[in-house]
XYZ file of C-alpha atoms in Angstrom:
586
model
C 0.000 0.000 0.000
C 1.320 3.462 -0.809
C 2.192 5.716 2.163
C 1.020 8.919 0.517
C -1.302 9.935 -2.287
C 0.329 11.719 -5.171
C -1.583 13.866 -7.633
C -3.774 11.320 -9.385
C -4.293 10.758 -13.035
C -7.246 8.653 -12.003
C -10.203 9.159 -9.680
C -12.128 6.540 -7.689
C -15.455 5.047 -8.765
C -17.606 3.054 -6.338
C -20.882 1.260 -7.041
C -23.344 0.445 -4.270
C -24.967 -2.925 -4.917
C -28.289 -2.947 -3.101
C -31.926 -3.174 -4.110
C -34.570 -0.454 -4.098
C -36.187 -1.791 -0.910
C -32.880 -1.932 1.021
C -32.285 1.816 1.211
C -32.035 3.400 4.632
C -34.880 5.835 3.963
C -37.296 2.857 3.904
C -35.994 1.171 7.075
C -38.850 2.469 9.207
C -41.541 0.920 6.990
C -39.781 -2.158 5.554
C -38.433 -4.773 7.959
C -35.563 -6.989 6.858
C -37.777 -9.989 7.623
C -39.974 -8.816 4.721
C -37.207 -8.545 2.116
C -37.945 -11.953 0.605
C -41.425 -10.713 -0.391
C -40.203 -8.019 -2.752
C -39.567 -8.370 -6.444
C -35.760 -8.322 -6.564
C -34.230 -6.184 -9.275
C -30.607 -5.954 -8.155
C -29.540 -8.666 -10.613
C -30.784 -6.874 -13.728
C -29.610 -3.491 -12.437
C -26.128 -4.853 -11.703
C -25.958 -6.148 -15.258
C -26.799 -2.629 -16.461
C -23.979 -1.224 -14.319
C -21.493 -3.805 -15.577
C -22.406 -3.122 -19.195
C -21.996 0.612 -18.609
C -18.540 0.126 -17.102
C -17.515 -2.287 -19.868
C -18.515 0.316 -22.438
C -15.999 2.779 -20.971
C -13.432 0.099 -20.011
C -13.554 1.091 -16.340
C -12.997 -1.064 -13.256
C -14.747 0.028 -10.064
C -15.254 -0.928 -6.430
C -18.615 -2.614 -5.753
C -19.791 -2.196 -2.168
C -22.078 -5.211 -1.734
C -24.475 -6.257 1.020
C -23.591 -9.572 2.635
C -27.280 -10.520 2.300
C -26.983 -10.196 -1.476
C -23.830 -12.324 -1.483
C -25.738 -15.091 0.290
C -28.780 -14.707 -1.960
C -26.896 -14.580 -5.249
C -23.236 -15.610 -4.880
C -22.891 -16.180 -8.629
C -23.631 -12.513 -9.308
C -20.943 -11.400 -6.850
C -18.503 -13.869 -8.372
C -19.260 -12.540 -11.867
C -18.508 -8.971 -10.758
C -15.134 -10.110 -9.426
C -14.472 -12.190 -12.541
C -14.854 -9.049 -14.654
C -12.049 -7.420 -12.691
C -14.034 -5.244 -10.287
C -13.288 -5.048 -6.585
C -15.762 -6.497 -4.072
C -15.997 -4.472 -0.853
C -18.239 -4.535 2.205
C -21.546 -2.674 2.651
C -22.578 -4.531 5.809
C -24.907 -7.498 5.947
C -28.399 -6.000 6.300
C -27.843 -2.318 5.425
C -28.128 -1.334 9.095
C -26.946 1.985 10.443
C -23.954 1.543 12.748
C -25.810 3.781 15.221
C -28.256 0.934 15.706
C -25.393 -1.333 16.788
C -23.004 -1.575 19.690
C -19.274 -1.814 18.830
C -19.417 -5.574 19.331
C -22.517 -5.915 17.155
C -20.795 -3.827 14.498
C -17.725 -6.054 14.688
C -19.878 -9.159 14.342
C -21.715 -7.624 11.365
C -18.369 -6.849 9.701
C -17.186 -10.402 10.127
C -20.420 -11.979 8.948
C -20.735 -9.809 5.835
C -17.033 -10.087 4.998
C -17.203 -13.880 5.228
C -20.210 -13.955 2.895
C -18.549 -11.632 0.361
C -15.206 -13.444 0.351
C -16.930 -16.804 0.023
C -18.964 -15.588 -2.951
C -16.247 -13.617 -4.745
C -13.256 -15.788 -3.771
C -11.281 -12.562 -3.298
C -10.042 -10.599 -0.302
C -12.291 -7.781 0.930
C -10.254 -4.641 1.703
C -12.820 -1.846 2.024
C -16.023 -0.827 3.748
C -18.801 1.711 3.312
C -21.482 2.200 5.960
C -25.185 2.123 5.212
C -25.439 5.652 6.587
C -22.860 8.380 6.059
C -20.689 8.839 9.138
C -19.804 11.891 11.184
C -16.218 12.691 12.182
C -17.056 13.604 15.767
C -19.700 10.951 16.544
C -18.533 7.850 14.663
C -14.766 7.687 15.189
C -15.246 4.464 17.153
C -16.440 2.717 13.998
C -13.235 3.650 12.173
C -11.261 2.193 15.072
C -13.164 -1.098 14.787
C -12.567 -1.195 11.025
C -8.843 -0.618 11.505
C -8.692 -3.328 14.175
C -10.473 -5.738 11.818
C -7.774 -5.216 9.197
C -9.645 -3.085 6.663
C -7.367 -1.128 4.352
C -9.824 1.711 3.744
C -13.259 3.117 4.471
C -15.444 5.442 2.381
C -18.222 6.507 4.766
C -17.399 9.940 6.196
C -19.258 13.069 5.125
C -17.142 16.237 5.589
C -18.868 19.358 6.859
C -17.386 22.825 7.231
C -17.486 22.450 11.002
C -15.937 18.978 11.133
C -12.902 19.926 9.004
C -12.465 23.483 10.266
C -9.495 22.597 12.471
C -8.135 19.866 10.194
C -8.773 20.728 6.528
C -6.988 17.519 5.442
C -9.971 15.480 6.687
C -11.972 16.743 3.721
C -9.766 14.663 1.416
C -8.328 11.157 1.346
C -6.297 10.671 4.515
C -5.025 8.032 6.919
C -6.866 7.116 10.110
C -4.672 5.883 12.961
C -5.888 3.562 15.730
C -2.960 2.494 17.882
C -0.702 0.435 15.675
C -3.469 0.002 13.084
C -4.075 2.422 10.250
C -6.282 2.643 7.205
C -7.200 5.104 4.478
C -10.395 7.136 4.570
C -11.960 8.258 1.275
C -14.652 10.783 2.311
C -17.559 11.981 0.205
C -16.248 14.591 -2.240
C -17.550 18.099 -1.580
C -17.535 21.615 -3.043
C -16.943 24.692 -0.901
C -19.718 27.221 -1.354
C -19.341 30.191 0.957
C -19.008 28.748 4.442
C -20.515 25.371 3.595
C -19.415 22.128 1.953
C -21.861 20.797 -0.649
C -21.689 17.052 -1.515
C -20.952 16.479 -5.206
C -19.880 12.841 -5.085
C -22.831 11.187 -6.821
C -26.041 9.360 -6.032
C -28.896 11.597 -4.983
C -26.723 14.716 -5.358
C -26.238 13.992 -9.068
C -29.978 13.545 -9.579
C -31.305 16.443 -7.526
C -28.742 19.183 -8.229
C -28.399 20.871 -11.662
C -25.908 18.917 -13.728
C -24.199 22.037 -15.085
C -23.339 23.240 -11.578
C -22.183 19.847 -10.286
C -20.126 19.240 -13.418
C -18.394 22.580 -12.907
C -17.661 21.685 -9.281
C -16.189 18.308 -10.287
C -14.025 19.999 -12.902
C -12.837 22.465 -10.253
C -11.894 19.550 -7.970
C -9.976 17.823 -10.755
C -7.953 20.952 -11.476
C -7.246 22.127 -7.916
C -6.706 19.110 -5.671
C -4.172 16.311 -5.447
C -6.640 13.954 -3.757
C -8.854 11.709 -5.917
C -12.437 12.649 -6.601
C -14.575 9.815 -5.119
C -17.709 9.154 -7.173
C -20.505 6.679 -6.452
C -23.911 5.520 -7.646
C -26.437 2.857 -6.642
C -27.367 0.156 -9.135
C -31.073 0.871 -8.470
C -30.506 4.399 -9.812
C -30.253 2.823 -13.279
C -33.824 1.530 -12.932
C -36.468 4.250 -13.535
C -39.199 1.572 -13.758
C -38.621 0.208 -10.247
C -41.714 -0.312 -8.023
C -42.754 2.744 -6.005
C -43.031 2.429 -2.227
C -46.091 4.611 -1.690
C -45.921 4.340 2.109
C -42.773 6.471 2.170
C -43.025 10.115 3.122
C -43.326 12.714 0.318
C -39.769 13.898 0.999
C -38.417 10.350 0.813
C -40.285 9.653 -2.425
C -38.828 12.785 -3.995
C -35.361 11.905 -2.810
C -35.534 8.322 -4.009
C -37.506 8.530 -7.268
C -37.021 12.024 -8.666
C -35.020 12.089 -11.908
C -34.008 8.435 -11.919
C -33.967 8.685 -15.705
C -31.220 11.313 -15.394
C -28.586 9.102 -13.771
C -27.446 7.109 -16.795
C -26.565 10.052 -19.037
C -24.946 11.920 -16.134
C -22.717 8.927 -15.436
C -21.870 8.600 -19.113
C -20.758 12.232 -19.119
C -18.342 11.732 -16.200
C -17.101 8.312 -17.339
C -16.211 9.728 -20.739
C -14.443 12.755 -19.223
C -12.311 11.329 -16.406
C -10.324 8.206 -15.660
C -11.626 6.056 -12.820
C -10.415 2.998 -10.943
C -11.565 1.115 -7.874
C -10.322 2.063 -4.415
C -8.129 -1.025 -3.987
C -6.498 -0.439 -7.383
C -5.854 3.167 -6.446
C -4.071 2.058 -3.283
C -2.095 -0.582 -5.144
C -3.848 -3.440 -3.356
C -4.510 -6.741 -5.029
C -7.695 -8.783 -4.961
C -5.888 -12.080 -4.576
C -7.896 -15.218 -3.805
C -8.328 -15.835 -0.113
C -9.394 -18.947 1.813
C -12.814 -18.169 3.187
C -14.424 -19.190 6.435
C -17.831 -20.756 6.615
C -20.444 -18.512 8.176
C -20.976 -19.267 11.837
C -24.301 -20.849 12.683
C -26.965 -19.031 14.615
C -26.917 -15.686 12.807
C -30.137 -15.973 10.868
C -32.887 -14.226 12.776
C -36.304 -15.912 13.026
C -39.190 -14.129 11.377
C -41.959 -16.300 12.796
C -44.501 -14.492 14.957
C -45.239 -16.071 18.320
C -48.759 -15.838 19.687
C -48.960 -14.956 23.392
C -49.741 -18.000 25.507
C -52.870 -16.450 26.974
C -54.397 -16.129 23.495
C -53.476 -19.415 21.817
C -54.680 -22.252 24.008
C -52.872 -25.595 24.078
C -55.883 -27.182 22.379
C -55.477 -24.790 19.469
C -51.850 -25.839 18.962
C -52.417 -29.572 18.548
C -50.555 -30.949 15.570
C -52.886 -32.220 12.862
C -52.024 -35.555 11.349
C -54.419 -35.231 8.386
C -54.169 -32.283 6.004
C -57.317 -30.241 6.388
C -58.550 -28.440 3.259
C -58.484 -24.655 3.642
C -59.428 -21.969 1.131
C -57.794 -18.528 1.167
C -59.720 -15.765 -0.595
C -57.805 -12.706 -1.831
C -59.963 -9.854 -3.207
C -58.053 -7.622 -5.633
C -58.823 -4.236 -7.117
C -56.162 -2.341 -9.093
C -53.381 -4.296 -7.393
C -51.005 -4.750 -10.327
C -48.074 -3.249 -8.393
C -48.491 -5.430 -5.310
C -48.956 -8.827 -7.002
C -45.239 -9.795 -7.264
C -44.913 -8.946 -3.556
C -48.042 -10.993 -2.825
C -46.769 -13.935 -4.877
C -43.491 -14.110 -2.932
C -45.374 -13.811 0.353
C -47.843 -16.573 -0.502
C -45.038 -18.924 -1.534
C -43.670 -18.602 1.980
C -47.148 -18.934 3.513
C -47.805 -22.086 1.514
C -44.479 -23.576 2.572
C -45.286 -22.927 6.228
C -48.941 -23.975 6.262
C -48.774 -26.908 3.841
C -47.469 -29.144 6.623
C -50.886 -28.915 8.279
C -53.336 -27.835 5.576
C -54.296 -28.547 2.004
C -54.336 -24.960 0.740
C -56.470 -23.621 -2.133
C -56.183 -19.979 -3.173
C -59.091 -18.048 -4.703
C -58.253 -14.678 -6.259
C -61.167 -12.355 -7.031
C -60.418 -9.465 -9.379
C -63.088 -6.854 -8.672
C -63.102 -5.567 -12.274
C -59.775 -3.746 -11.970
C -59.050 -0.956 -14.429
C -55.281 -1.633 -14.510
C -53.374 -4.788 -15.499
C -54.350 -6.750 -12.392
C -56.215 -9.516 -14.256
C -53.324 -10.269 -16.605
C -50.842 -10.103 -13.751
C -52.941 -12.537 -11.723
C -52.809 -14.995 -14.590
C -49.045 -14.529 -14.962
C -48.331 -15.015 -11.262
C -50.947 -17.606 -10.269
C -52.720 -18.930 -13.371
C -50.452 -21.933 -13.790
C -50.825 -23.252 -10.244
C -53.083 -26.241 -9.635
C -54.344 -24.913 -6.305
C -55.248 -21.431 -7.576
C -58.602 -20.295 -8.950
C -58.989 -16.882 -10.550
C -62.359 -15.100 -10.613
C -63.266 -11.759 -12.130
C -66.299 -9.571 -11.464
C -67.935 -7.967 -14.527
C -68.069 -4.681 -12.619
C -66.583 -3.165 -9.468
C -68.669 -4.309 -6.506
C -66.280 -3.828 -3.599
C -64.072 -5.753 -1.191
C -66.880 -7.452 0.763
C -68.416 -8.625 -2.516
C -65.035 -10.061 -3.467
C -64.850 -11.981 -0.207
C -68.412 -13.279 -0.622
C -67.742 -14.373 -4.196
C -64.670 -16.270 -2.998
C -66.668 -17.867 -0.190
C -69.320 -19.063 -2.633
C -66.748 -20.631 -4.917
C -64.847 -22.273 -2.058
C -65.304 -26.005 -1.582
C -63.886 -26.184 1.931
C -65.577 -25.839 5.315
C -62.996 -23.280 6.482
C -62.311 -20.176 4.392
C -59.815 -17.403 5.135
C -59.758 -13.919 3.667
C -56.592 -11.831 3.504
C -55.719 -8.378 2.215
C -54.008 -8.358 -1.168
C -51.551 -5.734 0.060
C -50.417 -7.934 2.992
C -50.946 -5.192 5.556
C -51.546 -8.119 7.893
C -48.937 -10.880 7.755
C -50.667 -13.921 6.174
C -48.276 -16.201 8.074
C -50.397 -15.507 11.145
C -53.058 -17.794 9.695
C -50.993 -20.532 11.315
C -52.265 -19.296 14.670
C -55.673 -17.986 13.578
C -57.060 -21.127 11.927
C -56.809 -23.327 15.063
C -58.841 -20.699 16.968
C -61.873 -21.632 14.822
C -62.861 -24.273 17.359
C -66.290 -25.819 17.869
C -68.848 -23.105 18.490
C -66.713 -20.381 16.856
C -67.782 -19.165 13.397
C -65.372 -16.277 12.804
C -61.819 -15.426 13.853
C -60.893 -11.840 13.052
C -57.538 -10.069 13.222
C -57.480 -7.278 15.798
C -54.690 -4.674 15.701
C -56.433 -2.655 18.426
C -56.415 -5.569 20.851
C -54.063 -4.888 23.819
C -51.750 -7.596 22.473
C -52.030 -6.386 18.869
C -50.244 -3.468 17.246
C -49.942 -1.050 14.371
C -46.826 0.016 12.500
C -46.469 3.231 10.473
C -50.234 3.617 9.925
C -51.258 7.319 9.816
C -52.669 8.597 13.090
C -55.794 10.041 11.463
C -56.685 6.647 10.046
C -56.157 4.960 13.405
C -58.367 7.561 15.082
C -61.199 6.918 12.608
C -60.908 3.146 12.922
C -60.838 3.173 16.711
C -63.779 5.571 16.803
C -65.839 3.266 14.578
C -64.893 0.257 16.735
C -66.079 2.166 19.811
C -69.458 2.782 18.172
C -69.831 -0.859 17.070
C -69.128 -1.951 20.656
C -72.104 0.121 21.805
C -74.414 -1.492 19.247
C -73.362 -5.149 19.033
C -73.478 -7.860 21.671
C -69.844 -8.997 21.529
C -67.444 -6.321 22.731
C -64.498 -6.532 20.362
C -61.566 -4.223 19.809
C -61.725 -4.384 15.988
C -64.735 -4.867 13.684
C -63.456 -3.811 10.256
C -60.503 -6.098 9.516
C -60.595 -8.091 6.246
C -58.078 -10.586 7.646
C -60.329 -13.360 8.909
C -61.073 -17.061 9.174
C -64.697 -18.071 8.493
C -66.785 -21.150 8.986
C -68.206 -21.146 5.479
C -71.704 -22.368 6.342
C -72.198 -19.454 8.740
C -71.672 -16.747 6.118
C -72.051 -18.362 2.705
C -75.659 -17.302 2.122
C -75.702 -14.195 4.258
C -77.680 -11.210 2.978
C -75.490 -8.104 2.678
C -76.669 -4.616 1.766
C -73.104 -3.285 1.649
C -70.575 -4.788 -0.729
C -67.586 -2.473 -0.179
C -65.540 -1.759 2.958
C -68.731 -1.378 4.978
C -69.764 -4.909 4.056
C -66.810 -6.265 6.030
C -68.228 -4.729 9.208
C -71.758 -5.736 8.224
C -70.737 -9.398 7.934
C -69.436 -9.391 11.500
C -72.426 -7.415 12.743
C -74.961 -9.840 11.270
C -73.069 -12.818 12.699
C -73.089 -11.161 16.101
C -76.821 -10.436 16.005
C -77.505 -13.981 14.809
C -75.916 -15.407 17.938
C -72.693 -16.636 16.306
C -69.484 -16.458 18.302
C -66.589 -14.298 17.115
C -63.012 -14.616 18.414
C -60.336 -11.940 18.070
C -56.721 -12.641 17.274
C -54.239 -9.872 18.235
C -52.390 -9.021 15.025
C -50.120 -6.263 13.746
C -51.400 -3.909 11.055
C -48.715 -2.530 8.729
C -48.897 0.469 6.433
C -49.671 -0.280 2.785
C -46.374 -0.326 0.843
C -47.523 -0.160 -2.792
C -50.327 1.815 -4.394
C -52.990 3.694 -2.492
C -55.982 2.794 -0.378
C -59.252 2.623 -2.322
C -61.276 3.821 0.669
C -63.250 7.077 0.302
C -62.973 8.557 3.784
C -66.050 10.788 4.038
C -68.238 8.298 2.223
C -67.016 5.501 4.495
C -67.631 7.511 7.683
C -71.183 8.331 6.582
C -71.707 4.712 5.562
C -70.596 3.402 8.961
C -73.117 5.666 10.688
C -75.936 4.386 8.462
C -74.856 0.766 8.978
C -74.710 1.252 12.737
C -78.245 2.636 12.636
C -79.492 -0.431 10.749
C -77.690 -2.852 13.067
C -79.065 -1.060 16.120
C -82.574 -1.327 14.683
C -82.057 -5.069 14.145
C -80.869 -5.536 17.701
C -83.687 -3.525 19.238
C -86.267 -5.401 17.197
C -84.745 -8.715 18.192
C -84.437 -9.726 14.527
C -81.789 -12.114 13.347
C -80.003 -12.222 10.027
C -81.826 -14.603 7.664
C -79.940 -17.353 5.934
C -81.785 -17.221 2.610
C -80.316 -16.947 -0.881
C -79.997 -13.218 -1.461
C -78.417 -11.214 -4.247
C -75.253 -9.533 -2.969
C -71.956 -9.617 -4.821
C -72.845 -11.805 -7.796
C -76.311 -11.027 -9.231
C -76.453 -14.090 -11.482
C -74.862 -16.661 -9.203
C -78.183 -18.003 -7.885
C -79.490 -18.667 -11.386
C -76.391 -20.626 -12.346
C -75.450 -18.285 -15.202
C -72.770 -16.239 -13.476
C -71.188 -13.374 -15.459
C -68.005 -13.845 -13.429
C -64.951 -14.813 -15.456
C -63.418 -17.967 -13.997
C -59.964 -19.415 -14.565
C -59.976 -22.855 -12.949
C -56.880 -24.743 -11.776
C -55.097 -26.763 -14.414
């Protein structure tokens, strides 16, 4: 390794290999235990990056997540085979401020082992998931130096942090006892009394290219230190799925001008010479014997039901596979279906040990590409039936249509957007014991929870639950959840006046007034990640008040819900000439 950095003829190019759902801005709404559900795009985006670099005959440093190395080791190996350096981005894209020094050290070792096993090369460098601060995060640099890293590229210079030591704005050595390593900070431009980042990524997309290009040219002419440039592979993917649950600021930061990144990179790659960080330091990426990953690192994602809710009788292992139908109503859900497909694969793997699962998808006459996407994702599966309404009737109508087409005694309904974790059916289905006709998910139960759901929506939902408790016999915490387990005979021929969101509450209300028993299961409600809620707030509030009035009248009159064939979601179903489009299992 060189002891000093002479005036370069080459600058440093780094590529951050992570997927669109890994980014730190989404950490509060996307848990790492959910990553498997997303449509992965890092493979195709990495290929785009490699082709771009090949076009300009440039070798770069790829900072790669250890999780990606374990998921797709062949991709990491291909990057190394093409002559690019593989460096460490951490295992799960966690901020070091969420870790203790020992946890950080363990994360470094785990991710490094995964990367070296996949690439069959030595890992020299590291870049944190979150940019580091000179004054707060020095301890992390000490850990890196102690772990034998040759360089880091995580620090963000500010005017205040480099005021007393201007050299810290540029490539410099960090000393920790007898250990030392190079630091390649984010490149910046001095504007008045501030330092403006100009190193790449979001700064390239959000700031005017003419101004940033001028600042980069100024750096190249004035400074001996290398200009350190970076981009994420997902920034080459303008068509990536949009996470609608993110804040407006985050959506602007992540999605704005994604189509700009390619031509901006082409401009810089054709103007300057770039190499990877290890090449710049004269390090080699020689093969290295790799250690197997220690056991016990994988974190369980299963959800345990509190003992006081799930009785021992409900946990008895079934020796015979019981047939279960799962109904999924869909309306304009094209964006969520790949996510749903990955989720249901995992659900099927978990539940198939106890149940013979059949899935019924009901497209409520979507106006987007939902129907075609349903056929692409589920049409070829023997245990999937696809139904389509001739017009938009609403979510309750979708559930009722699925119930009528089900051939099993027990039928579940889940939300297409997976705002409730469908894996929890493992615990909900056994609660449908003798004498129970409905098990409903309850986020407002004391043992339930909500995550990232807007406060105004929670207030409305809790207020409606309060009113339903005053009207109905069974005092529940939640009445409006679509995530349920039904005894089919109890609801199959129920008369519903409401076929949309209100119909979900009406179904429970009519069961209650008919003397059927309802059991709550404490579940966690997540924010919707893709697309937007179809609920019309004012119309729904007014509808709940009208429904409550009708249910109160039924209770006061002592009337019970009649179990007679009644037109509800499918006007022609009783006559046998249903207009519903049906794709049966092959």
